[in-house]
Amino acid sequence: EKIKLSNGVHMPAFGIGTYLNTGKECYEAVLSALEAGYRLIDTASMYQNEEQIGKAIADSSVEREDIFVSSKYYPTRGYEDALNSFERTRSKLGVEYVDLYLIHWPGGGKQARLETWKAFEKLYREGKVKAIGVSNYLESHLDEIQNEDTLTLMPMVNQCEFHLRNQYIELRAYCKFRGIQFMSYMPFGGGGAPILENQRVVEVAQQLGKTPAQVILKWIRNQGIICIPKSTSKLRIAENAKIEDLVISDELNREFCAMNENYHYDWDPNDVSNL
């Protein structure tokens, strides 16, 4: 399944995350994902695994044009640094273009954020990236781009921590209004995947004959959200993708949506709203 972004680019709705996954383990996980039918690979400069991912892409039997590669720029330091960082990312990945390039975190201050976005627009116009976006951006950060006369594009994607306990209801509504596709990272919560141990999730999974991970991933996809679960297990990587036949009832969907607590396992971008 693919989702059409605001600029017309079709992005896979499901992929593999690679945070804290490096070396041979990362290489093998990405190869396993591609073999299992995944076509979206998400990475970032700060993950320090772009070279391994590039090698897996090169060694895979899947054609490059059929793989959607997403990476992120961090820390936010402005125009020239963003352009230089992108070239390092492209070199490490061993690709001519990156499908999606994101500003990883809204730190650095307003001026650095706006200058960085100007650099992203340049990369997009030059065809070095197929789509541009942000990660962990709140409404206030997105408004900065919207209100800046020297900028011409809104982000096509906003990747944020999203799971049962942190559902970003207002931000998702804002993104939908602005034509920004919402993308989830950390769908199972923080270290140890605590969401998968939620008693109700486990109970539902048993009733449906599925794993807790499959139930959560299907629920997220039902919200129209792009999802990138992380795993290094070949079995779980393949298992996570097998959710097409899983049906989450409207009643269960409402029940899961009601579990929102605005709780962050990861950094809370509200802490940098005014920086």
PDB file of N, CA and C in Angstrom, residues 7-48:
ATOM      1  N   ASN A   7       2.878  16.458  -2.772  1.00  0.00           N
ATOM      2  CA  ASN A   7       3.544  16.808  -4.030  1.00  0.00           C
ATOM      3  C   ASN A   7       3.349  15.746  -5.107  1.00  0.00           C
ATOM      4  N   GLY A   8       2.526  14.730  -4.811  1.00  0.00           N
ATOM      5  CA  GLY A   8       2.236  13.697  -5.795  1.00  0.00           C
ATOM      6  C   GLY A   8       3.100  12.462  -5.695  1.00  0.00           C
ATOM      7  N   VAL A   9       4.127  12.488  -4.855  1.00  0.00           N
ATOM      8  CA  VAL A   9       4.989  11.327  -4.669  1.00  0.00           C
ATOM      9  C   VAL A   9       4.238  10.251  -3.896  1.00  0.00           C
ATOM     10  N   HIS A  10       4.378   8.999  -4.330  1.00  0.00           N
ATOM     11  CA  HIS A  10       3.730   7.887  -3.647  1.00  0.00           C
ATOM     12  C   HIS A  10       4.724   7.237  -2.692  1.00  0.00           C
ATOM     13  N   MET A  11       4.372   7.225  -1.417  1.00  0.00           N
ATOM     14  CA  MET A  11       5.251   6.721  -0.368  1.00  0.00           C
ATOM     15  C   MET A  11       4.658   5.456   0.243  1.00  0.00           C
ATOM     16  N   PRO A  12       5.466   4.409   0.431  1.00  0.00           N
ATOM     17  CA  PRO A  12       4.938   3.208   1.093  1.00  0.00           C
ATOM     18  C   PRO A  12       4.371   3.540   2.468  1.00  0.00           C
ATOM     19  N   ALA A  13       3.269   2.898   2.805  1.00  0.00           N
ATOM     20  CA  ALA A  13       2.600   3.178   4.079  1.00  0.00           C
ATOM     21  C   ALA A  13       3.213   2.419   5.239  1.00  0.00           C
ATOM     22  N   PHE A  14       4.141   1.520   4.925  1.00  0.00           N
ATOM     23  CA  PHE A  14       4.697   0.641   5.956  1.00  0.00           C
ATOM     24  C   PHE A  14       6.169   0.403   5.655  1.00  0.00           C
ATOM     25  N   GLY A  15       6.997   0.485   6.689  1.00  0.00           N
ATOM     26  CA  GLY A  15       8.427   0.290   6.475  1.00  0.00           C
ATOM     27  C   GLY A  15       9.120  -0.201   7.726  1.00  0.00           C
ATOM     28  N   ILE A  16      10.439  -0.170   7.698  1.00  0.00           N
ATOM     29  CA  ILE A  16      11.217  -0.612   8.851  1.00  0.00           C
ATOM     30  C   ILE A  16      12.018   0.539   9.419  1.00  0.00           C
ATOM     31  N   GLY A  17      11.974   0.678  10.746  1.00  0.00           N
ATOM     32  CA  GLY A  17      12.784   1.667  11.438  1.00  0.00           C
ATOM     33  C   GLY A  17      14.131   1.065  11.816  1.00  0.00           C
ATOM     34  N   THR A  18      15.152   1.909  11.972  1.00  0.00           N
ATOM     35  CA  THR A  18      16.501   1.378  12.230  1.00  0.00           C
ATOM     36  C   THR A  18      17.208   2.086  13.381  1.00  0.00           C
ATOM     37  N   TYR A  19      16.472   2.805  14.221  1.00  0.00           N
ATOM     38  CA  TYR A  19      17.079   3.492  15.355  1.00  0.00           C
ATOM     39  C   TYR A  19      17.750   2.486  16.291  1.00  0.00           C
ATOM     40  N   LEU A  20      18.966   2.804  16.749  1.00  0.00           N
ATOM     41  CA  LEU A  20      19.768   1.956  17.638  1.00  0.00           C
ATOM     42  C   LEU A  20      20.102   0.608  17.003  1.00  0.00           C
ATOM     43  N   ASN A  21      20.135   0.572  15.702  1.00  0.00           N
ATOM     44  CA  ASN A  21      20.441  -0.649  14.971  1.00  0.00           C
ATOM     45  C   ASN A  21      21.642  -0.365  14.072  1.00  0.00           C
ATOM     46  N   THR A  22      22.778  -0.957  14.361  1.00  0.00           N
ATOM     47  CA  THR A  22      23.994  -0.636  13.623  1.00  0.00           C
ATOM     48  C   THR A  22      24.742  -1.909  13.208  1.00  0.00           C
ATOM     49  N   GLY A  23      25.797  -1.699  12.427  1.00  0.00           N
ATOM     50  CA  GLY A  23      26.675  -2.795  12.048  1.00  0.00           C
ATOM     51  C   GLY A  23      25.991  -3.897  11.257  1.00  0.00           C
ATOM     52  N   LYS A  24      26.495  -5.112  11.419  1.00  0.00           N
ATOM     53  CA  LYS A  24      25.990  -6.269  10.686  1.00  0.00           C
ATOM     54  C   LYS A  24      24.518  -6.520  10.988  1.00  0.00           C
ATOM     55  N   GLU A  25      24.123  -6.280  12.235  1.00  0.00           N
ATOM     56  CA  GLU A  25      22.730  -6.493  12.626  1.00  0.00           C
ATOM     57  C   GLU A  25      21.788  -5.609  11.809  1.00  0.00           C
ATOM     58  N   CYS A  26      22.190  -4.360  11.597  1.00  0.00           N
ATOM     59  CA  CYS A  26      21.385  -3.434  10.794  1.00  0.00           C
ATOM     60  C   CYS A  26      21.330  -3.901   9.342  1.00  0.00           C
ATOM     61  N   TYR A  27      22.481  -4.244   8.801  1.00  0.00           N
ATOM     62  CA  TYR A  27      22.566  -4.715   7.412  1.00  0.00           C
ATOM     63  C   TYR A  27      21.633  -5.906   7.194  1.00  0.00           C
ATOM     64  N   GLU A  28      21.681  -6.868   8.090  1.00  0.00           N
ATOM     65  CA  GLU A  28      20.870  -8.071   7.936  1.00  0.00           C
ATOM     66  C   GLU A  28      19.378  -7.785   8.129  1.00  0.00           C
ATOM     67  N   ALA A  29      19.056  -6.863   9.038  1.00  0.00           N
ATOM     68  CA  ALA A  29      17.648  -6.514   9.269  1.00  0.00           C
ATOM     69  C   ALA A  29      17.045  -5.855   8.028  1.00  0.00           C
ATOM     70  N   VAL A  30      17.799  -4.961   7.403  1.00  0.00           N
ATOM     71  CA  VAL A  30      17.300  -4.274   6.206  1.00  0.00           C
ATOM     72  C   VAL A  30      17.156  -5.267   5.050  1.00  0.00           C
ATOM     73  N   LEU A  31      18.132  -6.154   4.893  1.00  0.00           N
ATOM     74  CA  LEU A  31      18.017  -7.179   3.853  1.00  0.00           C
ATOM     75  C   LEU A  31      16.788  -8.061   4.096  1.00  0.00           C
ATOM     76  N   SER A  32      16.566  -8.449   5.345  1.00  0.00           N
ATOM     77  CA  SER A  32      15.402  -9.279   5.689  1.00  0.00           C
ATOM     78  C   SER A  32      14.105  -8.537   5.384  1.00  0.00           C
ATOM     79  N   ALA A  33      14.084  -7.244   5.693  1.00  0.00           N
ATOM     80  CA  ALA A  33      12.886  -6.440   5.440  1.00  0.00           C
ATOM     81  C   ALA A  33      12.590  -6.364   3.943  1.00  0.00           C
ATOM     82  N   LEU A  34      13.612  -6.131   3.151  1.00  0.00           N
ATOM     83  CA  LEU A  34      13.418  -6.054   1.702  1.00  0.00           C
ATOM     84  C   LEU A  34      12.946  -7.390   1.144  1.00  0.00           C
ATOM     85  N   GLU A  35      13.495  -8.473   1.663  1.00  0.00           N
ATOM     86  CA  GLU A  35      13.071  -9.814   1.235  1.00  0.00           C
ATOM     87  C   GLU A  35      11.621 -10.085   1.618  1.00  0.00           C
ATOM     88  N   ALA A  36      11.193  -9.504   2.749  1.00  0.00           N
ATOM     89  CA  ALA A  36       9.828  -9.717   3.242  1.00  0.00           C
ATOM     90  C   ALA A  36       8.813  -8.796   2.566  1.00  0.00           C
ATOM     91  N   GLY A  37       9.287  -7.944   1.670  1.00  0.00           N
ATOM     92  CA  GLY A  37       8.369  -7.076   0.938  1.00  0.00           C
ATOM     93  C   GLY A  37       8.333  -5.627   1.375  1.00  0.00           C
ATOM     94  N   TYR A  38       9.093  -5.283   2.408  1.00  0.00           N
ATOM     95  CA  TYR A  38       9.170  -3.884   2.819  1.00  0.00           C
ATOM     96  C   TYR A  38       9.811  -3.068   1.701  1.00  0.00           C
ATOM     97  N   ARG A  39       9.321  -1.852   1.509  1.00  0.00           N
ATOM     98  CA  ARG A  39       9.927  -0.989   0.501  1.00  0.00           C
ATOM     99  C   ARG A  39      10.254   0.404   1.052  1.00  0.00           C
ATOM    100  N   LEU A  40      10.001   0.614   2.326  1.00  0.00           N
ATOM    101  CA  LEU A  40      10.358   1.863   2.997  1.00  0.00           C
ATOM    102  C   LEU A  40      11.397   1.571   4.074  1.00  0.00           C
ATOM    103  N   ILE A  41      12.550   2.232   3.972  1.00  0.00           N
ATOM    104  CA  ILE A  41      13.618   2.087   4.956  1.00  0.00           C
ATOM    105  C   ILE A  41      13.872   3.454   5.583  1.00  0.00           C
ATOM    106  N   ASP A  42      13.756   3.544   6.904  1.00  0.00           N
ATOM    107  CA  ASP A  42      13.932   4.823   7.595  1.00  0.00           C
ATOM    108  C   ASP A  42      15.230   4.826   8.394  1.00  0.00           C
ATOM    109  N   THR A  43      16.024   5.877   8.210  1.00  0.00           N
ATOM    110  CA  THR A  43      17.274   6.020   8.930  1.00  0.00           C
ATOM    111  C   THR A  43      17.466   7.495   9.290  1.00  0.00           C
ATOM    112  N   ALA A  44      18.665   7.837   9.753  1.00  0.00           N
ATOM    113  CA  ALA A  44      18.993   9.220  10.120  1.00  0.00           C
ATOM    114  C   ALA A  44      20.507   9.318  10.278  1.00  0.00           C
ATOM    115  N   SER A  45      21.036  10.505  10.092  1.00  0.00           N
ATOM    116  CA  SER A  45      22.484  10.688  10.244  1.00  0.00           C
ATOM    117  C   SER A  45      22.930  10.318  11.659  1.00  0.00           C
ATOM    118  N   MET A  46      22.117  10.642  12.660  1.00  0.00           N
ATOM    119  CA  MET A  46      22.517  10.377  14.040  1.00  0.00           C
ATOM    120  C   MET A  46      22.443   8.887  14.402  1.00  0.00           C
ATOM    121  N   TYR A  47      21.785   8.074  13.563  1.00  0.00           N
ATOM    122  CA  TYR A  47      21.721   6.644  13.835  1.00  0.00           C
ATOM    123  C   TYR A  47      23.048   5.953  13.532  1.00  0.00           C
ATOM    124  N   GLN A  48      23.881   6.610  12.728  1.00  0.00           N
ATOM    125  CA  GLN A  48      25.203   6.076  12.366  1.00  0.00           C
ATOM    126  C   GLN A  48      25.110   4.687  11.725  1.00  0.00           C
TER     127      GLN A  48
END
